[in-house]
């Protein structure tokens, strides 16, 4: 059974940075498709970024515009989301997700394609 635990959320000023972490247990990260989603109040969960088991990455260009970077540490079995130049629109609960299978790029953004989810970590951007 794969378990995901996010950490690193908090309150940050506009223009600031945060790094979210996702601790993975039960399977090595290099065998999973890993993704970050977020959900703002009153909105649907939306795709932020994903890393395939091969190491290839995909981003939601419209929302992150080069500000966010996903990475993984195989030795620590961790996945990270580095977020820079944060603004109020980035305020949301951020979720780490893992998929057992290999997903094609066009399928990465669909929550239903992921088998495991973390509990989420709150990110609030404000002054």
Short mmCIF file of N, CA, C and O in Angstrom, two decimals:
data_model
loop_
_atom_site.label_atom_id
_atom_site.label_comp_id
_atom_site.label_asym_id
_atom_site.label_seq_id
_atom_site.Cartn_x
_atom_site.Cartn_y
_atom_site.Cartn_z
N UNK A 1 0.84 -1.18 0.00
CA UNK A 1 0.00 0.00 0.00
C UNK A 1 0.88 1.25 0.00
O UNK A 1 1.76 1.40 0.82
N UNK A 2 0.62 2.12 -0.93
CA UNK A 2 1.39 3.36 -1.02
C UNK A 2 0.75 4.42 -0.12
O UNK A 2 -0.47 4.58 -0.11
N UNK A 3 1.58 5.09 0.64
CA UNK A 3 1.11 6.20 1.47
C UNK A 3 1.88 7.46 1.11
O UNK A 3 3.10 7.40 0.86
N UNK A 4 1.18 8.58 1.11
CA UNK A 4 1.76 9.86 0.76
C UNK A 4 1.49 10.85 1.89
O UNK A 4 0.35 10.95 2.36
N UNK A 5 2.52 11.56 2.29
CA UNK A 5 2.37 12.55 3.35
C UNK A 5 3.01 13.85 2.89
O UNK A 5 4.23 13.91 2.68
N UNK A 6 2.18 14.88 2.74
CA UNK A 6 2.68 16.20 2.32
C UNK A 6 3.09 17.02 3.53
O UNK A 6 2.56 16.85 4.64
N UNK A 7 4.00 17.94 3.30
CA UNK A 7 4.40 18.90 4.31
C UNK A 7 4.97 20.12 3.61
O UNK A 7 5.23 20.09 2.40
N UNK A 8 5.17 21.18 4.39
CA UNK A 8 5.80 22.36 3.84
C UNK A 8 4.88 23.52 3.54
O UNK A 8 5.34 24.59 3.15
N UNK A 9 3.59 23.33 3.69
CA UNK A 9 2.66 24.43 3.45
C UNK A 9 2.74 25.48 4.54
O UNK A 9 3.42 25.31 5.55
N UNK A 10 2.05 26.58 4.32
CA UNK A 10 2.03 27.65 5.31
C UNK A 10 1.59 28.95 4.71
O UNK A 10 1.06 29.01 3.60
N UNK A 11 1.82 30.03 5.46
CA UNK A 11 1.48 31.37 5.02
C UNK A 11 2.72 32.04 4.45
O UNK A 11 3.80 32.02 5.09
N UNK A 12 2.59 32.62 3.29
CA UNK A 12 3.72 33.29 2.64
C UNK A 12 3.24 34.59 2.02
O UNK A 12 2.08 34.69 1.58
N UNK A 13 4.10 35.58 1.99
CA UNK A 13 3.77 36.87 1.38
C UNK A 13 3.78 36.75 -0.14
O UNK A 13 4.50 35.91 -0.71
N UNK A 14 3.02 37.59 -0.80
CA UNK A 14 3.06 37.60 -2.27
C UNK A 14 4.50 37.81 -2.76
O UNK A 14 5.23 38.65 -2.21
N UNK A 15 4.87 37.05 -3.76
CA UNK A 15 6.23 37.12 -4.27
C UNK A 15 7.18 36.15 -3.59
O UNK A 15 8.32 35.98 -4.04
N UNK A 16 6.73 35.54 -2.52
CA UNK A 16 7.58 34.62 -1.78
C UNK A 16 7.63 33.23 -2.38
O UNK A 16 7.03 32.97 -3.43
N UNK A 17 8.34 32.35 -1.67
CA UNK A 17 8.54 30.98 -2.15
C UNK A 17 8.23 29.98 -1.05
O UNK A 17 8.34 30.30 0.14
N UNK A 18 7.86 28.80 -1.48
CA UNK A 18 7.67 27.67 -0.58
C UNK A 18 8.11 26.41 -1.30
O UNK A 18 8.03 26.34 -2.53
N UNK A 19 8.56 25.44 -0.52
CA UNK A 19 8.83 24.13 -1.10
C UNK A 19 7.99 23.09 -0.37
O UNK A 19 8.12 22.91 0.85
N UNK A 20 7.13 22.45 -1.10
CA UNK A 20 6.31 21.38 -0.56
C UNK A 20 7.04 20.06 -0.73
O UNK A 20 7.74 19.85 -1.72
N UNK A 21 6.84 19.19 0.24
CA UNK A 21 7.44 17.86 0.20
C UNK A 21 6.35 16.80 0.26
O UNK A 21 5.32 16.99 0.90
N UNK A 22 6.62 15.68 -0.38
CA UNK A 22 5.71 14.54 -0.34
C UNK A 22 6.55 13.31 -0.02
O UNK A 22 7.38 12.90 -0.85
N UNK A 23 6.35 12.76 1.17
CA UNK A 23 7.06 11.55 1.57
C UNK A 23 6.27 10.35 1.08
O UNK A 23 5.07 10.22 1.37
N UNK A 24 6.95 9.47 0.35
CA UNK A 24 6.30 8.31 -0.25
C UNK A 24 6.77 7.04 0.45
O UNK A 24 7.97 6.85 0.65
N UNK A 25 5.84 6.19 0.82
CA UNK A 25 6.18 4.90 1.40
C UNK A 25 5.38 3.81 0.71
O UNK A 25 4.30 4.08 0.18
N UNK A 26 5.93 2.61 0.71
CA UNK A 26 5.25 1.47 0.13
C UNK A 26 5.70 1.13 -1.28
O UNK A 26 5.43 0.04 -1.77
N UNK A 27 6.37 2.06 -1.93
CA UNK A 27 6.85 1.85 -3.29
C UNK A 27 7.83 2.96 -3.61
O UNK A 27 7.70 4.08 -3.11
N UNK A 28 8.80 2.68 -4.47
CA UNK A 28 9.79 3.70 -4.80
C UNK A 28 9.21 4.70 -5.79
O UNK A 28 8.45 4.35 -6.69
N UNK A 29 9.60 5.95 -5.63
CA UNK A 29 9.02 7.02 -6.46
C UNK A 29 9.32 6.84 -7.93
O UNK A 29 8.56 7.29 -8.78
N UNK A 30 10.44 6.19 -8.24
CA UNK A 30 10.82 6.03 -9.64
C UNK A 30 9.94 5.01 -10.38
O UNK A 30 10.06 4.86 -11.59
N UNK A 31 9.08 4.31 -9.66
CA UNK A 31 8.16 3.36 -10.28
C UNK A 31 6.75 3.91 -10.36
O UNK A 31 5.83 3.21 -10.81
N UNK A 32 6.56 5.14 -9.93
CA UNK A 32 5.25 5.76 -9.88
C UNK A 32 5.19 7.01 -10.74
O UNK A 32 6.21 7.66 -10.97
N UNK A 33 4.00 7.33 -11.20
CA UNK A 33 3.76 8.65 -11.76
C UNK A 33 3.32 9.53 -10.61
O UNK A 33 2.32 9.24 -9.95
N UNK A 34 4.07 10.58 -10.35
CA UNK A 34 3.79 11.46 -9.22
C UNK A 34 3.26 12.79 -9.72
O UNK A 34 3.72 13.30 -10.75
N UNK A 35 2.32 13.34 -8.99
CA UNK A 35 1.72 14.61 -9.42
C UNK A 35 1.37 15.48 -8.22
O UNK A 35 1.25 14.99 -7.09
N UNK A 36 1.22 16.74 -8.50
CA UNK A 36 0.70 17.71 -7.55
C UNK A 36 -0.58 18.31 -8.13
O UNK A 36 -0.60 18.74 -9.29
N UNK A 37 -1.61 18.33 -7.30
CA UNK A 37 -2.85 19.00 -7.62
C UNK A 37 -3.12 20.04 -6.55
O UNK A 37 -2.51 20.01 -5.47
N UNK A 38 -4.04 20.93 -6.82
CA UNK A 38 -4.44 21.88 -5.79
C UNK A 38 -5.93 22.14 -5.90
O UNK A 38 -6.53 21.97 -6.96
N UNK A 39 -6.49 22.56 -4.77
CA UNK A 39 -7.91 22.86 -4.73
C UNK A 39 -8.15 24.09 -3.88
O UNK A 39 -7.84 24.09 -2.69
N UNK A 40 -8.66 25.12 -4.52
CA UNK A 40 -9.00 26.35 -3.83
C UNK A 40 -10.46 26.27 -3.35
O UNK A 40 -11.24 25.50 -3.90
N UNK A 41 -10.83 27.07 -2.36
CA UNK A 41 -12.20 27.02 -1.85
C UNK A 41 -13.22 27.28 -2.95
O UNK A 41 -13.09 28.24 -3.72
N UNK A 42 -14.21 26.42 -3.05
CA UNK A 42 -15.26 26.59 -4.03
C UNK A 42 -14.89 26.20 -5.45
O UNK A 42 -15.68 26.39 -6.37
N UNK A 43 -13.69 25.65 -5.62
CA UNK A 43 -13.24 25.28 -6.97
C UNK A 43 -12.94 23.79 -7.04
O UNK A 43 -12.74 23.14 -6.02
N UNK A 44 -12.89 23.29 -8.26
CA UNK A 44 -12.53 21.89 -8.44
C UNK A 44 -11.03 21.69 -8.29
O UNK A 44 -10.24 22.63 -8.43
N UNK A 45 -10.67 20.46 -7.99
CA UNK A 45 -9.25 20.14 -7.90
C UNK A 45 -8.62 20.29 -9.28
O UNK A 45 -9.16 19.82 -10.27
N UNK A 46 -7.47 20.96 -9.33
CA UNK A 46 -6.83 21.19 -10.61
C UNK A 46 -5.39 20.70 -10.62
O UNK A 46 -4.70 20.71 -9.61
N UNK A 47 -4.99 20.29 -11.79
CA UNK A 47 -3.64 19.77 -12.01
C UNK A 47 -2.62 20.89 -11.96
O UNK A 47 -2.84 21.97 -12.52
N UNK A 48 -1.51 20.62 -11.30
CA UNK A 48 -0.40 21.58 -11.26
C UNK A 48 0.79 21.06 -12.05
O UNK A 48 1.28 21.72 -12.95
N UNK A 49 1.25 19.89 -11.70
CA UNK A 49 2.43 19.33 -12.37
C UNK A 49 2.52 17.84 -12.09
O UNK A 49 1.90 17.33 -11.15
N UNK A 50 3.28 17.14 -12.92
CA UNK A 50 3.49 15.71 -12.73
C UNK A 50 4.88 15.31 -13.20
O UNK A 50 5.48 15.98 -14.06
N UNK A 51 5.36 14.23 -12.60
CA UNK A 51 6.62 13.64 -13.04
C UNK A 51 6.35 12.16 -13.32
O UNK A 51 5.89 11.43 -12.44
N UNK A 52 6.65 11.74 -14.53
CA UNK A 52 6.48 10.35 -14.90
C UNK A 52 7.56 9.50 -14.25
O UNK A 52 8.58 10.01 -13.81
N UNK A 53 7.35 8.19 -14.24
CA UNK A 53 8.36 7.30 -13.68
C UNK A 53 9.69 7.44 -14.44
O UNK A 53 10.76 7.24 -13.86
N UNK A 54 9.62 7.81 -15.70
CA UNK A 54 10.83 8.01 -16.51
C UNK A 54 11.59 9.26 -16.12
O UNK A 54 12.74 9.44 -16.50
N UNK A 55 10.96 10.14 -15.38
CA UNK A 55 11.57 11.41 -15.00
C UNK A 55 11.06 12.59 -15.82
O UNK A 55 11.37 13.74 -15.50
N UNK A 56 10.31 12.31 -16.88
CA UNK A 56 9.75 13.38 -17.68
C UNK A 56 8.71 14.16 -16.88
O UNK A 56 8.02 13.60 -16.03
N UNK A 57 8.62 15.47 -17.15
CA UNK A 57 7.71 16.30 -16.38
C UNK A 57 6.69 17.00 -17.27
O UNK A 57 6.91 17.18 -18.47
N UNK A 58 5.61 17.40 -16.64
CA UNK A 58 4.57 18.13 -17.33
C UNK A 58 4.00 19.16 -16.37
O UNK A 58 3.86 18.88 -15.18
N UNK A 59 3.70 20.32 -16.88
CA UNK A 59 3.19 21.39 -16.05
C UNK A 59 1.92 21.97 -16.64
O UNK A 59 1.73 21.97 -17.85
N UNK A 60 1.09 22.49 -15.75
CA UNK A 60 -0.05 23.26 -16.22
C UNK A 60 0.49 24.66 -16.52
O UNK A 60 0.68 25.47 -15.63
N UNK A 61 0.75 24.91 -17.77
CA UNK A 61 1.42 26.15 -18.17
C UNK A 61 0.60 27.36 -17.76
O UNK A 61 1.14 28.35 -17.29
N UNK A 62 -0.68 27.29 -17.90
CA UNK A 62 -1.52 28.46 -17.65
C UNK A 62 -1.41 28.94 -16.21
O UNK A 62 -1.40 30.13 -15.94
N UNK A 63 -1.34 28.02 -15.27
CA UNK A 63 -1.38 28.44 -13.87
C UNK A 63 0.00 28.66 -13.27
O UNK A 63 0.14 29.51 -12.39
N UNK A 64 0.99 27.94 -13.72
CA UNK A 64 2.28 28.05 -13.04
C UNK A 64 3.32 28.84 -13.82
O UNK A 64 4.26 29.35 -13.24
N UNK A 65 3.19 28.90 -15.13
CA UNK A 65 4.00 29.78 -15.98
C UNK A 65 5.47 29.80 -15.62
O UNK A 65 6.06 30.86 -15.45
N UNK A 66 6.06 28.65 -15.42
CA UNK A 66 7.47 28.56 -15.14
C UNK A 66 7.86 28.88 -13.70
O UNK A 66 9.05 28.88 -13.38
N UNK A 67 6.90 29.13 -12.84
CA UNK A 67 7.22 29.47 -11.45
C UNK A 67 7.41 28.25 -10.57
O UNK A 67 8.08 28.33 -9.53
N UNK A 68 6.81 27.13 -10.96
CA UNK A 68 6.85 25.93 -10.13
C UNK A 68 7.76 24.89 -10.77
O UNK A 68 7.80 24.76 -12.00
N UNK A 69 8.42 24.11 -9.92
CA UNK A 69 9.29 23.04 -10.39
C UNK A 69 9.07 21.78 -9.57
O UNK A 69 9.13 21.84 -8.33
N UNK A 70 8.83 20.67 -10.24
CA UNK A 70 8.69 19.40 -9.55
C UNK A 70 10.01 18.64 -9.63
O UNK A 70 10.72 18.70 -10.65
N UNK A 71 10.34 17.94 -8.55
CA UNK A 71 11.57 17.14 -8.54
C UNK A 71 11.37 15.95 -7.62
O UNK A 71 10.39 15.88 -6.88
N UNK A 72 12.29 15.02 -7.67
CA UNK A 72 12.21 13.86 -6.78
C UNK A 72 13.60 13.49 -6.30
O UNK A 72 14.61 13.78 -6.97
N UNK A 73 13.64 12.84 -5.16
CA UNK A 73 14.87 12.33 -4.58
C UNK A 73 14.67 10.83 -4.38
O UNK A 73 13.96 10.42 -3.47
N UNK A 74 15.29 10.05 -5.23
CA UNK A 74 15.09 8.60 -5.16
C UNK A 74 15.63 8.02 -3.85
O UNK A 74 15.03 7.13 -3.28
N UNK A 75 16.75 8.56 -3.38
CA UNK A 75 17.34 8.05 -2.16
C UNK A 75 16.45 8.25 -0.94
O UNK A 75 16.36 7.39 -0.06
N UNK A 76 15.76 9.38 -0.91
CA UNK A 76 14.87 9.69 0.21
C UNK A 76 13.43 9.29 -0.08
O UNK A 76 12.57 9.39 0.80
N UNK A 77 13.17 8.87 -1.30
CA UNK A 77 11.82 8.52 -1.73
C UNK A 77 10.85 9.68 -1.50
O UNK A 77 9.78 9.52 -0.89
N UNK A 78 11.26 10.84 -1.97
CA UNK A 78 10.51 12.06 -1.76
C UNK A 78 10.25 12.73 -3.11
O UNK A 78 11.01 12.59 -4.06
N UNK A 79 9.16 13.49 -3.14
CA UNK A 79 8.85 14.34 -4.29
C UNK A 79 8.66 15.76 -3.75
O UNK A 79 8.10 15.94 -2.67
N UNK A 80 9.12 16.73 -4.52
CA UNK A 80 9.06 18.11 -4.07
C UNK A 80 8.35 18.99 -5.09
O UNK A 80 8.34 18.71 -6.29
N UNK A 81 7.79 20.08 -4.59
CA UNK A 81 7.25 21.11 -5.46
C UNK A 81 7.81 22.44 -4.99
O UNK A 81 7.45 22.93 -3.91
N UNK A 82 8.73 22.98 -5.76
CA UNK A 82 9.29 24.30 -5.47
C UNK A 82 8.40 25.34 -6.11
O UNK A 82 8.17 25.29 -7.33
N UNK A 83 7.91 26.27 -5.31
CA UNK A 83 6.99 27.29 -5.81
C UNK A 83 7.59 28.67 -5.56
O UNK A 83 7.88 29.03 -4.42
N UNK A 84 7.78 29.41 -6.63
CA UNK A 84 8.35 30.75 -6.55
C UNK A 84 7.35 31.79 -7.05
O UNK A 84 6.38 31.45 -7.73
N UNK A 85 7.61 33.03 -6.71
CA UNK A 85 6.77 34.15 -7.16
C UNK A 85 5.30 33.87 -6.89
O UNK A 85 4.43 34.04 -7.75
N UNK A 86 5.01 33.46 -5.69
CA UNK A 86 3.64 33.10 -5.34
C UNK A 86 2.73 34.32 -5.31
O UNK A 86 3.15 35.43 -4.95
N UNK A 87 1.49 34.10 -5.70
CA UNK A 87 0.50 35.15 -5.64
C UNK A 87 -0.79 34.61 -5.01
O UNK A 87 -0.91 33.41 -4.74
N UNK A 88 -1.75 35.50 -4.80
CA UNK A 88 -2.97 35.12 -4.08
C UNK A 88 -3.72 33.98 -4.77
O UNK A 88 -4.38 33.17 -4.10
N UNK A 89 -3.61 33.92 -6.09
CA UNK A 89 -4.31 32.86 -6.84
C UNK A 89 -3.73 31.48 -6.58
O UNK A 89 -4.33 30.47 -6.97
N UNK A 90 -2.57 31.43 -5.96
CA UNK A 90 -1.96 30.13 -5.64
C UNK A 90 -2.47 29.59 -4.31
O UNK A 90 -2.12 28.47 -3.93
N UNK A 91 -3.25 30.35 -3.59
CA UNK A 91 -3.80 29.89 -2.32
C UNK A 91 -4.72 28.70 -2.54
O UNK A 91 -5.68 28.78 -3.31
N UNK A 92 -4.41 27.60 -1.89
CA UNK A 92 -5.17 26.36 -2.07
C UNK A 92 -4.61 25.29 -1.14
O UNK A 92 -3.56 25.48 -0.53
N UNK A 93 -5.32 24.19 -1.09
CA UNK A 93 -4.77 22.99 -0.48
C UNK A 93 -4.05 22.24 -1.60
O UNK A 93 -4.63 21.99 -2.67
N UNK A 94 -2.81 21.87 -1.35
CA UNK A 94 -2.01 21.18 -2.35
C UNK A 94 -1.93 19.70 -1.99
O UNK A 94 -1.61 19.36 -0.84
N UNK A 95 -2.21 18.87 -2.98
CA UNK A 95 -2.23 17.43 -2.78
C UNK A 95 -1.17 16.74 -3.62
O UNK A 95 -0.98 17.07 -4.80
N UNK A 96 -0.52 15.78 -3.02
CA UNK A 96 0.39 14.89 -3.72
C UNK A 96 -0.40 13.66 -4.15
O UNK A 96 -1.24 13.16 -3.37
N UNK A 97 -0.16 13.19 -5.37
CA UNK A 97 -0.87 12.03 -5.88
C UNK A 97 0.10 11.09 -6.57
O UNK A 97 1.12 11.53 -7.10
N UNK A 98 -0.25 9.80 -6.56
CA UNK A 98 0.61 8.80 -7.20
C UNK A 98 -0.23 7.84 -8.02
O UNK A 98 -1.30 7.40 -7.59
N UNK A 99 0.29 7.51 -9.20
CA UNK A 99 -0.37 6.55 -10.06
C UNK A 99 0.53 5.35 -10.30
O UNK A 99 1.72 5.52 -10.52
N UNK A 100 -0.06 4.17 -10.24
CA UNK A 100 0.74 2.95 -10.40
C UNK A 100 1.22 2.76 -11.82
O UNK A 100 2.30 2.28 -12.08
N UNK A 101 0.39 3.12 -12.76
CA UNK A 101 0.73 2.86 -14.15
C UNK A 101 1.46 4.01 -14.81
O UNK A 101 1.63 5.07 -14.24
N UNK A 102 1.91 3.74 -16.02
CA UNK A 102 2.53 4.79 -16.82
C UNK A 102 1.44 5.55 -17.56
O UNK A 102 0.60 4.94 -18.23
N UNK A 103 1.43 6.84 -17.40
CA UNK A 103 0.41 7.67 -18.02
C UNK A 103 0.97 8.45 -19.19
O UNK A 103 2.09 8.96 -19.11
N UNK A 104 0.17 8.56 -20.23
CA UNK A 104 0.59 9.42 -21.32
C UNK A 104 0.36 10.87 -20.89
O UNK A 104 -0.44 11.15 -20.01
N UNK A 105 1.06 11.77 -21.54
CA UNK A 105 1.05 13.17 -21.12
C UNK A 105 -0.36 13.74 -21.02
O UNK A 105 -0.69 14.45 -20.08
N UNK A 106 -1.20 13.43 -21.98
CA UNK A 106 -2.55 13.99 -21.99
C UNK A 106 -3.40 13.49 -20.84
O UNK A 106 -4.45 14.07 -20.54
N UNK A 107 -3.00 12.42 -20.19
CA UNK A 107 -3.77 11.84 -19.09
C UNK A 107 -3.28 12.30 -17.72
O UNK A 107 -3.94 12.02 -16.71
N UNK A 108 -2.16 12.98 -17.68
CA UNK A 108 -1.57 13.34 -16.40
C UNK A 108 -2.46 14.26 -15.58
O UNK A 108 -2.40 14.23 -14.36
N UNK A 109 -3.23 15.10 -16.23
CA UNK A 109 -4.01 16.11 -15.51
C UNK A 109 -5.33 15.61 -14.95
O UNK A 109 -6.06 16.37 -14.31
N UNK A 110 -5.66 14.35 -15.17
CA UNK A 110 -6.94 13.82 -14.70
C UNK A 110 -6.81 13.18 -13.34
O UNK A 110 -6.11 12.16 -13.19
N UNK A 111 -7.46 13.70 -12.30
CA UNK A 111 -7.35 13.11 -10.96
C UNK A 111 -7.75 11.64 -10.91
O UNK A 111 -7.20 10.87 -10.12
N UNK A 112 -8.66 11.24 -11.75
CA UNK A 112 -9.15 9.86 -11.72
C UNK A 112 -8.08 8.85 -12.14
O UNK A 112 -8.23 7.64 -11.92
N UNK A 113 -6.99 9.32 -12.74
CA UNK A 113 -5.91 8.42 -13.15
C UNK A 113 -4.91 8.13 -12.05
O UNK A 113 -3.95 7.39 -12.28
N UNK A 114 -5.12 8.70 -10.88
CA UNK A 114 -4.19 8.49 -9.78
C UNK A 114 -4.81 7.60 -8.71
O UNK A 114 -5.99 7.72 -8.41
N UNK A 115 -3.98 6.72 -8.17
CA UNK A 115 -4.47 5.69 -7.26
C UNK A 115 -4.35 6.07 -5.79
O UNK A 115 -5.08 5.54 -4.94
N UNK A 116 -3.41 6.94 -5.48
CA UNK A 116 -3.15 7.28 -4.08
C UNK A 116 -3.06 8.79 -3.92
O UNK A 116 -2.53 9.49 -4.80
N UNK A 117 -3.52 9.26 -2.76
CA UNK A 117 -3.54 10.69 -2.48
C UNK A 117 -3.08 10.94 -1.05
O UNK A 117 -3.36 10.15 -0.15
N UNK A 118 -2.38 12.05 -0.89
CA UNK A 118 -2.05 12.50 0.44
C UNK A 118 -3.20 13.28 1.05
O UNK A 118 -4.24 13.49 0.41
N UNK A 119 -3.00 13.73 2.28
CA UNK A 119 -4.07 14.43 2.98
C UNK A 119 -4.13 15.91 2.62
O UNK A 119 -5.11 16.58 2.93
N UNK A 120 -3.11 16.41 1.97
CA UNK A 120 -3.07 17.80 1.55
C UNK A 120 -2.36 18.69 2.54
O UNK A 120 -2.28 18.40 3.74
N UNK A 121 -1.82 19.79 2.03
CA UNK A 121 -1.17 20.79 2.86
C UNK A 121 -1.63 22.17 2.38
O UNK A 121 -1.68 22.44 1.19
N UNK A 122 -1.98 23.02 3.33
CA UNK A 122 -2.54 24.32 3.00
C UNK A 122 -1.44 25.32 2.66
O UNK A 122 -0.46 25.46 3.41
N UNK A 123 -1.63 26.00 1.55
CA UNK A 123 -0.75 27.10 1.16
C UNK A 123 -1.61 28.36 1.08
O UNK A 123 -2.61 28.39 0.35
N UNK A 124 -1.22 29.36 1.84
CA UNK A 124 -1.95 30.62 1.85
C UNK A 124 -0.99 31.75 1.50
O UNK A 124 0.06 31.91 2.14
N UNK A 125 -1.33 32.50 0.46
CA UNK A 125 -0.50 33.62 0.03
C UNK A 125 -1.23 34.91 0.38
O UNK A 125 -2.33 35.16 -0.13
N UNK A 126 -0.63 35.68 1.27
CA UNK A 126 -1.27 36.91 1.71
C UNK A 126 -0.31 37.75 2.51
O UNK A 126 0.77 37.31 2.89
N UNK A 127 -0.74 38.98 2.74
CA UNK A 127 0.13 39.90 3.49
C UNK A 127 -0.29 39.98 4.95
O UNK A 127 -1.34 39.53 5.32
#
